[in-house]
Amino acid sequence: MTDHLESGHDKAAVAILGLGPMGRVLAEVYVDRGHPTTVWNRTAAKAGPLVARGARLAASVDEAVAAADVTIVCLNDYASTARVLRPVGEGLRGRTVVNLTSGTPSEARETAAWMGERGARYLDGAIMVPPPLVGEPGSVFLYSGPREVFDEHRATLTGVGDPRYLGTSAELAVLYNTGLLEMMYATMNGWLHATALIDAADLPVGDFAELAFGWFVPMMFGPSTAGLAAALAEGSYPGDLGTLEMNVNALEHITRTSVEQGVPAEQPRLMLEIAERAVAQGRGGENYLAVYEVFK
Amino acid sequence: MTDHLESGHDKAAVAILGLGPMGRVLAEVYVDRGHPTTVWNRTAAKAGPLVARGARLAASVDEAVAAADVTIVCLNDYASTARVLRPVGEGLRGRTVVNLTSGTPSEARETAAWMGERGARYLDGAIMVPPPLVGEPGSVFLYSGPREVFDEHRATLTGVGDPRYLGTSAELAVLYNTGLLEMMYATMNGWLHATALIDAADLPVGDFAELAFGWFVPMMFGPSTAGLAAALAEGSYPGDLGTLEMNVNALEHITRTSVEQGVPAEQPRLMLEIAERAVAQGRGGENYLAVYEVFK
Ligand SMILES: [Ca+2]
Ligand SMILES: [Ca+2]
């Protein structure tokens, strides 16, 4: 039996703590989808437009938590989360708290432990889209924590996006979020820098983008690429199809071309230095994945 | 009428200059597919196994070029290319030369001009796969130079891979190759570094890879991503869906998490510094693509 059935509504009652750009849009989506929605913010004035839309403004955090089947925390950082929830004390016992605040893995672990001591049912989460995409199809939210808490509130969490459950360790959501964002920035920076090389030669950057994203990236990176993780876990990098020495040559070439084209070369140069460090570890005859040993 | 019909064979006669790992496999594939294949190498002994397989060893570069409908150059660098082909002189007139040697854009342009002065028909090319994949389906070779030269020899070029014609400027192949390789290394390094973060928390790196390559990368980067090139060409980066300031916060977070997890932080830190430079240019309210202005 889920909380929202107990509460007599057909939609779970939700509380949103923190009305920054992300908290505001979460509250809007829940109000618009018919969830009884309570909001709280340190500066209550921010709640005005939400109250006009149909949200209820809580006079205190205690009141917000007590009113909700699910309390969603969306504050600036974990320090604010602790400061805001500490006064609630025994009021957290048996309540469900979903923390979408950005933080580090150790902050997520500490907060999960702190919530556990107070008897709260805790999920840590991370939002993979900017505020304007919240509530749109395909907007992914990552969650970690007890499986049964996620399962019980899956329908409510689905209201604002596509929820992905990662596992029981609290830090999974924040850490996967961090890792995926790093991949996004790294891939973007690779493309942006490569495009600067193309542009410096007065060649068409649109044609390059079509080859890069229409063919190269999907050809190089897809579901089957995930299989490479086994090599990392085993530390096994056979160089049959190409060696790190060959990759060092290619990275030297990219760096040299950047200099020739008058494009800042730090980005390829750092990749070259990292590959050279792996070669210095005696891995020149292994394949490119051996640079993982430099990062580990 | 194509050269190989003039020569009376049903397959074009091919000469391979340079029998390093790539030149050798190109020669093997052409021999095995029934092309009359002449080989030349500075150290003739390297040709032994190819001659046993059915290739003809040329006594000189002149002889190799004269015997072939298409001369494929696969040497260490463009300096070697010039040194090897200079003595041929008038023997290059009307011949087709395809240069698969790695080099920089300016080297490709200079070589194309030099070939033009000698009356040779010249394509510059780049091989996107390691030697063991040459001749396999889907192995892409990039070509640039006169369209009619490419069209005339397309069937012959298809013998060793999937040929992609990029345009008339000689430097396109080498520059696109450089750019695509940079993207490959950047994306791999993003994943490898992110995986080190996951591993440092004793979390399963295979699960992360499945989310990263099974969902995140295909969702973030695909054919429609190519449309972003228009923004770069226009220098227009509206921050409606998210600002560079927010990305700087995310990159600070990734850097801080790396330090916390004991993983080398230079890679995210460089991306952070690049983004901060764009903010210092007054672009903090624009979107992430504005870092292109730092690279340009
Ligand atoms: Ca979180
Ligand atoms: Ca080339």
XYZ file of C-alpha atoms and ligand atoms in Angstrom:
594
model
C 0.000 0.000 0.000
C 1.489 3.328 -1.019
C 1.451 6.567 0.955
C -0.715 8.439 -1.523
C -3.470 5.836 -1.203
C -3.305 6.166 2.588
C -3.581 9.940 2.233
C -6.837 9.571 0.324
C -5.678 11.323 -2.891
C -5.163 9.583 -6.169
C -1.850 11.443 -6.488
C 0.806 11.446 -3.775
C 1.221 14.608 -1.701
C 4.594 16.176 -2.472
C 6.661 18.759 -0.619
C 9.412 20.709 -2.351
C 12.101 22.255 -0.130
C 14.054 24.940 -1.950
C 12.641 27.125 -4.716
C 15.648 27.881 -6.872
C 15.174 27.480 -10.660
C 15.043 23.671 -10.371
C 12.840 23.532 -7.253
C 10.371 25.967 -8.803
C 9.941 23.921 -11.975
C 9.577 20.678 -9.996
C 6.790 22.309 -7.960
C 5.103 23.648 -11.096
C 5.081 20.223 -12.754
C 3.654 18.527 -9.628
C 0.947 21.185 -9.220
C 0.029 20.954 -12.904
C -0.230 17.146 -12.704
C -2.653 17.315 -9.788
C -0.386 16.359 -6.905
C -1.195 18.096 -3.601
C 1.994 20.188 -3.484
C 3.484 21.977 -0.508
C 6.440 24.290 -0.960
C 8.959 25.795 1.427
C 11.769 28.248 0.821
C 14.045 30.213 3.144
C 12.721 33.359 1.447
C 8.975 32.735 1.387
C 8.314 35.475 -1.197
C 9.652 33.190 -3.926
C 6.616 30.950 -3.427
C 4.132 33.602 -4.608
C 3.674 32.483 -8.230
C 3.514 28.822 -7.129
C 0.791 29.536 -4.580
C -1.144 31.397 -7.294
C -0.784 28.243 -9.414
C -2.196 26.023 -6.660
C 0.663 25.110 -4.324
C 0.416 25.425 -0.549
C 3.101 27.438 1.242
C 4.327 25.756 4.431
C 5.130 28.009 7.365
C 7.957 25.697 8.441
C 10.004 22.773 7.159
C 8.321 20.554 9.807
C 4.930 21.414 8.402
C 6.064 20.728 4.805
C 7.525 17.319 5.716
C 4.448 16.370 7.774
C 2.094 17.250 4.877
C 3.874 15.119 2.261
C 4.113 11.494 1.191
C 7.388 12.438 -0.466
C 9.608 15.369 0.501
C 11.863 16.457 -2.350
C 14.909 18.482 -1.354
C 16.378 20.803 -3.974
C 18.750 23.141 -2.174
C 22.107 24.674 -3.091
C 24.257 22.052 -1.399
C 24.312 19.296 1.219
C 25.340 21.734 3.948
C 22.067 23.592 3.351
C 20.212 20.255 3.331
C 21.546 19.396 6.798
C 20.864 22.913 8.142
C 17.265 22.874 6.856
C 16.352 19.328 7.959
C 18.160 19.177 11.337
C 15.390 21.080 13.200
C 12.779 18.586 11.970
C 14.320 15.908 14.204
C 11.762 13.233 15.120
C 9.451 14.602 12.420
C 11.574 12.732 9.868
C 10.803 9.291 11.335
C 9.055 7.138 8.728
C 8.978 9.958 6.160
C 10.383 9.619 2.643
C 13.020 12.176 1.656
C 14.364 12.417 -1.902
C 17.421 14.641 -2.127
C 18.103 16.100 -5.565
C 20.725 18.540 -4.302
C 24.119 18.430 -6.075
C 27.013 17.160 -3.990
C 29.914 14.783 -3.712
C 29.763 11.021 -3.055
C 30.895 11.436 0.560
C 28.183 14.045 1.168
C 25.572 11.647 -0.223
C 26.836 8.824 2.024
C 26.904 11.034 5.124
C 23.409 12.351 4.453
C 22.052 8.830 3.933
C 23.564 7.767 7.263
C 22.195 10.859 9.020
C 18.704 10.216 7.596
C 18.921 6.563 8.615
C 19.715 7.534 12.217
C 16.552 9.666 12.255
C 14.396 6.891 10.800
C 13.789 8.619 7.455
C 13.483 6.618 4.251
C 16.065 8.230 1.974
C 16.782 8.320 -1.740
C 19.580 10.349 -3.219
C 19.021 11.598 -6.743
C 20.474 13.620 -9.582
C 18.678 15.463 -12.357
C 20.241 14.958 -15.795
C 18.420 17.822 -17.552
C 18.218 21.618 -17.151
C 15.077 23.089 -15.520
C 13.168 23.787 -18.789
C 13.211 20.068 -19.676
C 11.857 18.804 -16.327
C 8.579 16.976 -16.907
C 9.316 16.414 -20.610
C 9.465 12.831 -21.914
C 12.945 11.326 -21.762
C 14.186 13.671 -19.029
C 16.239 11.331 -16.896
C 16.534 11.453 -13.109
C 19.000 9.078 -11.427
C 18.167 7.589 -8.014
C 19.990 5.448 -5.479
C 19.059 4.102 -2.065
C 16.764 1.327 -0.810
C 15.049 -0.449 -3.698
C 11.686 -0.645 -1.891
C 11.586 3.123 -1.330
C 12.191 3.712 -5.016
C 9.598 1.123 -6.080
C 6.962 2.548 -3.752
C 7.355 6.080 -5.102
C 8.190 5.290 -8.715
C 4.855 6.636 -10.005
C 5.367 9.944 -8.171
C 8.972 10.245 -9.373
C 7.832 9.534 -12.947
C 5.753 12.733 -12.762
C 8.808 14.904 -13.366
C 10.943 12.662 -15.570
C 12.156 9.198 -16.476
C 13.470 7.718 -13.199
C 16.465 5.345 -13.339
C 17.256 3.287 -10.281
C 20.991 2.614 -9.915
C 21.345 0.570 -6.729
C 21.308 0.716 -2.959
C 24.495 2.730 -2.309
C 23.427 6.320 -1.687
C 26.370 7.818 -3.590
C 25.556 6.085 -6.892
C 23.300 8.844 -8.233
C 25.664 11.736 -7.559
C 28.693 9.793 -8.756
C 27.090 8.524 -11.978
C 25.800 12.035 -12.598
C 29.314 13.421 -12.145
C 30.808 10.772 -14.426
C 28.219 11.211 -17.169
C 28.597 14.995 -17.077
C 32.362 14.608 -17.358
C 31.809 12.432 -20.442
C 29.488 15.034 -21.909
C 31.965 17.870 -21.403
C 34.903 15.785 -22.646
C 33.067 14.753 -25.826
C 31.820 18.303 -26.450
C 35.304 19.738 -25.905
C 36.778 17.184 -28.307
C 34.292 18.236 -30.954
C 34.627 21.980 -30.285
C 38.427 21.839 -30.448
C 38.372 19.673 -33.585
C 35.921 22.121 -35.145
C 38.304 24.986 -34.395
C 40.973 23.070 -36.357
C 38.604 22.711 -39.302
C 37.546 26.348 -39.139
C 41.156 27.553 -38.986
C 41.640 25.957 -42.426
C 38.497 27.727 -43.733
C 36.810 24.356 -44.229
C 33.080 23.813 -43.645
C 32.410 23.083 -39.950
C 28.884 21.808 -40.732
C 30.204 19.058 -43.038
C 32.624 18.008 -40.332
C 29.830 17.899 -37.721
C 27.744 15.682 -40.010
C 30.578 13.218 -40.448
C 31.436 13.393 -36.734
C 27.934 12.927 -35.288
C 26.176 11.312 -38.245
C 28.773 8.594 -38.626
C 31.913 8.638 -36.480
C 30.587 8.950 -32.918
C 27.692 6.448 -33.399
C 30.123 4.067 -35.164
C 32.789 4.330 -32.448
C 30.586 4.599 -29.343
C 27.411 2.650 -28.751
C 25.949 -0.081 -26.564
C 28.724 -2.517 -27.551
C 31.377 -0.077 -26.283
C 30.200 -0.899 -22.755
C 31.947 -4.262 -23.201
C 35.293 -2.449 -22.892
C 34.617 -2.067 -19.161
C 35.587 -5.726 -18.700
C 39.108 -4.907 -19.915
C 39.353 -2.089 -17.342
C 38.133 -4.322 -14.541
C 40.712 -6.965 -15.528
C 43.517 -4.502 -16.344
C 44.014 -6.373 -19.632
C 44.941 -4.240 -22.652
C 46.302 -6.373 -25.511
C 47.785 -4.262 -28.312
C 46.859 -6.498 -31.266
C 44.770 -3.889 -33.101
C 46.943 -0.923 -32.265
C 49.379 0.126 -29.562
C 49.694 3.026 -27.167
C 52.928 3.960 -28.987
C 50.839 4.442 -32.152
C 48.291 6.504 -30.178
C 51.100 8.678 -28.800
C 52.151 9.357 -32.404
C 48.564 10.277 -33.287
C 48.249 12.579 -30.252
C 51.578 14.221 -31.127
C 50.195 14.735 -34.603
C 46.961 16.301 -33.280
C 48.969 18.583 -30.995
C 51.321 19.602 -33.826
C 48.374 20.264 -36.161
C 46.756 22.474 -33.493
C 49.930 24.543 -33.240
C 50.200 24.735 -37.044
C 46.571 25.888 -37.290
C 46.982 28.465 -34.503
C 44.467 26.715 -32.234
C 45.257 26.420 -28.472
C 46.941 23.033 -28.025
C 46.597 22.401 -24.251
C 43.721 19.972 -24.644
C 45.418 17.487 -27.031
C 48.741 18.103 -25.237
C 47.271 16.961 -21.911
C 45.941 13.791 -23.565
C 49.404 13.261 -25.093
C 51.076 13.686 -21.676
C 48.655 11.228 -20.078
C 49.345 8.655 -22.817
C 53.097 9.237 -22.433
C 52.782 8.568 -18.696
C 51.212 5.194 -19.490
C 54.071 4.456 -21.916
C 56.555 5.415 -19.179
C 54.851 2.759 -17.014
C 55.919 0.222 -19.642
C 52.554 0.035 -21.420
C 53.638 1.241 -24.894
C 52.769 -2.112 -26.486
C 49.309 -2.283 -24.888
C 46.195 -0.674 -26.365
C 44.851 2.808 -25.636
C 42.635 1.684 -22.746
C 45.851 1.305 -20.710
C 45.688 5.065 -19.973
C 43.048 4.018 -17.436
C 45.958 2.894 -15.252
C 47.125 6.533 -15.130
C 43.691 7.697 -13.930
C 43.164 4.922 -11.398
C 36.954 4.832 -69.674
C 38.958 3.837 -66.597
C 42.664 3.018 -66.492
C 42.166 -0.607 -65.566
C 40.077 -1.218 -68.678
C 42.827 0.409 -70.773
C 45.394 -1.866 -69.120
C 43.436 -4.927 -70.213
C 42.800 -6.330 -66.716
C 39.411 -6.493 -65.081
C 41.016 -5.124 -61.906
C 43.136 -1.967 -61.825
C 46.904 -2.374 -61.517
C 48.020 -1.009 -58.161
C 51.441 0.006 -56.854
C 52.130 0.316 -53.139
C 55.083 2.484 -52.098
C 56.158 1.781 -48.533
C 55.794 -1.574 -46.811
C 55.345 -0.657 -43.180
C 52.516 -2.423 -41.290
C 49.834 -0.468 -43.190
C 51.483 -0.681 -46.643
C 51.959 -4.436 -46.253
C 48.306 -5.088 -45.414
C 47.124 -2.856 -48.283
C 49.315 -4.865 -50.678
C 48.049 -8.171 -49.261
C 44.416 -7.167 -49.692
C 44.974 -6.009 -53.303
C 46.884 -9.199 -54.193
C 44.197 -11.354 -52.604
C 41.441 -9.524 -54.531
C 43.150 -10.167 -57.853
C 44.614 -6.733 -58.574
C 47.953 -6.795 -60.416
C 50.009 -5.417 -57.501
C 53.491 -3.943 -57.633
C 55.324 -3.129 -54.414
C 58.350 -0.990 -53.616
C 60.158 -0.403 -50.352
C 63.447 1.299 -49.477
C 64.498 -2.025 -47.930
C 63.500 -4.509 -50.612
C 63.762 -7.518 -48.270
C 60.446 -6.532 -46.665
C 58.703 -7.434 -49.934
C 59.599 -11.155 -49.703
C 56.334 -12.496 -48.215
C 54.290 -10.271 -50.557
C 56.151 -11.553 -53.622
C 55.509 -15.110 -52.403
C 51.817 -14.172 -52.202
C 51.763 -12.892 -55.782
C 52.976 -9.281 -55.746
C 55.641 -7.992 -58.129
C 58.671 -6.250 -56.620
C 59.652 -3.105 -58.534
C 63.356 -2.397 -58.882
C 62.707 1.363 -58.693
C 59.970 3.825 -57.809
C 59.807 4.849 -61.504
C 59.074 1.277 -62.463
C 56.375 0.914 -59.790
C 54.612 4.122 -60.850
C 54.836 3.196 -64.563
C 53.299 -0.244 -63.908
C 50.235 1.039 -62.022
C 46.866 2.597 -62.766
C 46.911 3.846 -59.174
C 50.020 4.425 -57.072
C 49.271 4.307 -53.344
C 51.835 5.981 -51.118
C 52.048 4.762 -47.523
C 55.291 6.111 -46.095
C 56.290 7.436 -42.661
C 55.698 11.098 -43.436
C 55.362 13.662 -46.214
C 59.102 14.386 -46.191
C 59.657 10.735 -47.175
C 56.914 11.055 -49.795
C 58.708 13.990 -51.449
C 62.109 12.268 -51.245
C 60.776 9.048 -52.811
C 58.727 10.634 -55.610
C 61.045 13.530 -56.616
C 63.335 11.313 -58.753
C 60.331 10.099 -60.790
C 59.985 13.581 -62.305
C 58.240 13.417 -65.688
C 57.187 9.831 -64.942
C 54.418 11.268 -62.753
C 52.705 13.073 -65.630
C 49.160 11.760 -66.084
C 49.588 9.170 -63.324
C 47.214 8.864 -60.358
C 48.837 9.097 -56.942
C 46.864 8.425 -53.734
C 48.790 9.459 -50.638
C 47.737 7.744 -47.419
C 50.731 9.005 -45.454
C 49.942 10.817 -42.171
C 50.744 14.504 -42.103
C 49.529 17.995 -41.382
C 47.137 20.093 -43.497
C 49.947 22.287 -44.846
C 51.925 19.205 -45.883
C 48.884 17.892 -47.750
C 48.405 21.233 -49.545
C 52.094 21.497 -50.480
C 52.158 17.941 -51.781
C 49.013 18.499 -53.835
C 50.591 21.623 -55.390
C 53.862 19.772 -56.063
C 51.987 16.903 -57.727
C 49.966 19.345 -59.786
C 53.154 20.999 -61.098
C 54.347 17.578 -62.283
C 51.049 16.759 -63.969
C 50.072 13.990 -61.545
C 46.443 13.397 -60.598
C 46.495 13.508 -56.799
C 44.232 12.385 -53.987
C 45.158 12.794 -50.364
C 43.714 10.220 -48.010
C 43.566 9.051 -44.424
C 42.889 5.565 -43.085
C 40.483 5.511 -40.137
C 41.229 1.938 -39.000
C 44.279 0.034 -37.753
C 46.030 -2.350 -40.198
C 44.176 -5.544 -39.121
C 40.835 -4.010 -40.135
C 41.900 -2.920 -43.645
C 39.711 -4.691 -46.210
C 36.989 -5.450 -43.661
C 33.466 -4.086 -44.281
C 32.905 -0.657 -42.754
C 36.592 0.263 -42.626
C 36.515 3.906 -43.613
C 39.119 5.696 -45.718
C 38.776 9.467 -46.171
C 39.774 11.084 -49.483
C 40.078 14.621 -50.768
C 41.167 16.103 -54.094
C 39.621 16.353 -57.571
C 36.207 14.716 -57.657
C 36.770 13.101 -61.069
C 39.933 11.353 -59.885
C 38.042 9.914 -56.929
C 35.084 8.834 -59.084
C 37.312 7.165 -61.634
C 39.121 5.055 -59.045
C 36.293 4.514 -56.585
C 36.017 0.798 -57.383
C 39.729 0.282 -56.779
C 39.652 2.290 -53.543
C 36.652 0.263 -52.362
C 38.867 -2.837 -52.471
C 40.515 -1.935 -49.166
C 37.675 -0.150 -47.359
C 34.668 2.136 -47.476
C 35.866 5.290 -49.294
C 34.412 8.668 -48.233
C 34.967 11.626 -50.516
C 35.208 14.908 -48.575
C 35.783 17.594 -51.186
C 38.364 19.107 -53.507
C 40.727 20.730 -50.959
C 43.665 18.370 -50.521
C 43.940 18.969 -46.767
C 40.384 17.821 -45.975
C 41.271 14.162 -45.459
C 44.173 14.729 -43.092
C 42.345 17.467 -41.179
C 39.083 15.545 -40.769
C 41.103 12.519 -39.730
C 42.907 14.609 -37.123
C 39.653 16.102 -35.849
C 37.835 12.781 -35.647
C 40.761 11.162 -33.846
C 40.812 14.034 -31.365
C 37.100 13.425 -30.734
C 37.753 9.725 -30.231
C 40.536 10.324 -27.715
C 38.572 13.051 -25.897
C 35.463 10.863 -25.565
C 37.521 7.836 -24.467
C 39.415 9.918 -21.906
C 36.149 11.295 -20.545
C 34.850 7.766 -20.075
C 38.129 6.387 -18.670
C 38.437 9.220 -16.143
C 34.779 8.955 -15.143
C 35.234 5.196 -14.737
C 38.178 5.822 -12.415
C 35.838 7.965 -10.261
C 33.305 5.114 -10.129
C 35.987 2.525 -9.371
C 37.476 4.671 -6.585
C 34.090 4.380 -4.809
C 34.138 0.571 -5.291
C 31.083 0.844 -7.519
C 30.546 -1.414 -10.556
C 32.330 0.027 -13.613
C 30.395 -2.266 -15.979
C 27.009 -0.860 -14.860
C 28.339 2.632 -15.417
C 29.578 1.729 -18.915
C 26.150 0.330 -19.799
C 24.426 3.531 -18.729
C 27.097 5.658 -20.414
C 27.214 3.911 -23.804
C 23.847 2.164 -23.806
C 21.927 5.337 -23.033
C 23.800 8.566 -22.294
C 26.169 8.947 -25.255
C 23.602 7.860 -27.908
C 21.010 10.145 -26.248
C 23.363 13.152 -26.085
C 25.284 12.712 -29.346
C 23.779 11.597 -32.624
C 22.977 12.840 -36.114
C 20.904 15.743 -34.727
C 23.918 17.010 -32.729
C 25.440 18.068 -36.054
C 22.894 20.912 -36.073
C 24.906 22.600 -33.294
C 27.534 23.503 -35.891
C 25.246 26.297 -37.115
C 25.560 27.983 -33.703
C 29.346 27.813 -33.946
C 29.354 29.256 -37.453
C 27.103 32.109 -36.269
C 28.773 32.596 -32.884
C 25.310 32.500 -31.310
C 25.047 30.808 -27.901
C 21.778 31.695 -26.132
C 21.705 30.507 -22.510
C 17.983 29.687 -22.236
C 18.443 26.008 -21.357
C 21.496 26.485 -19.185
C 24.383 28.895 -18.818
C 28.142 28.666 -18.860
C 28.091 29.800 -15.212
C 26.102 26.662 -14.400
C 28.560 24.562 -16.414
C 31.463 26.111 -14.515
C 29.755 24.994 -11.287
C 29.378 21.481 -12.696
C 33.033 21.367 -13.810
C 34.139 22.623 -10.372
C 32.048 19.839 -8.897
C 33.636 17.205 -11.157
C 37.103 18.500 -10.268
C 36.328 18.514 -6.541
C 34.882 14.995 -6.738
C 38.051 13.795 -8.514
C 40.202 15.208 -5.709
C 37.884 13.688 -3.082
C 38.075 10.277 -4.796
C 41.866 10.455 -5.169
C 41.723 10.439 -8.975
C 44.074 12.791 -10.929
C 42.081 15.966 -11.570
C 44.036 17.639 -14.406
C 41.571 16.600 -17.085
C 38.407 18.112 -15.546
C 40.493 21.030 -14.233
C 41.620 21.951 -17.760
C 37.988 21.891 -18.955
C 37.082 24.087 -15.963
C 39.853 26.567 -16.814
C 38.743 26.707 -20.447
C 35.133 27.376 -19.399
C 36.339 30.032 -16.918
C 38.237 31.743 -19.734
C 34.992 31.974 -21.722
C 33.242 33.440 -18.646
C 36.095 35.965 -18.315
C 35.302 36.991 -21.920
C 31.838 37.962 -20.660
C 30.083 34.799 -21.833
C 28.846 33.495 -18.451
C 25.187 33.888 -19.455
C 25.633 32.085 -22.809
C 25.448 28.321 -23.245
C 28.318 25.849 -23.095
C 29.075 26.020 -26.830
C 30.559 29.473 -26.146
C 33.814 27.740 -25.086
C 34.339 27.388 -28.849
C 35.339 31.055 -28.790
C 38.277 30.115 -26.543
C 39.453 27.478 -29.037
C 38.981 29.582 -32.152
Ca 22.152 14.255 -5.046
Ca 47.181 11.958 -45.885
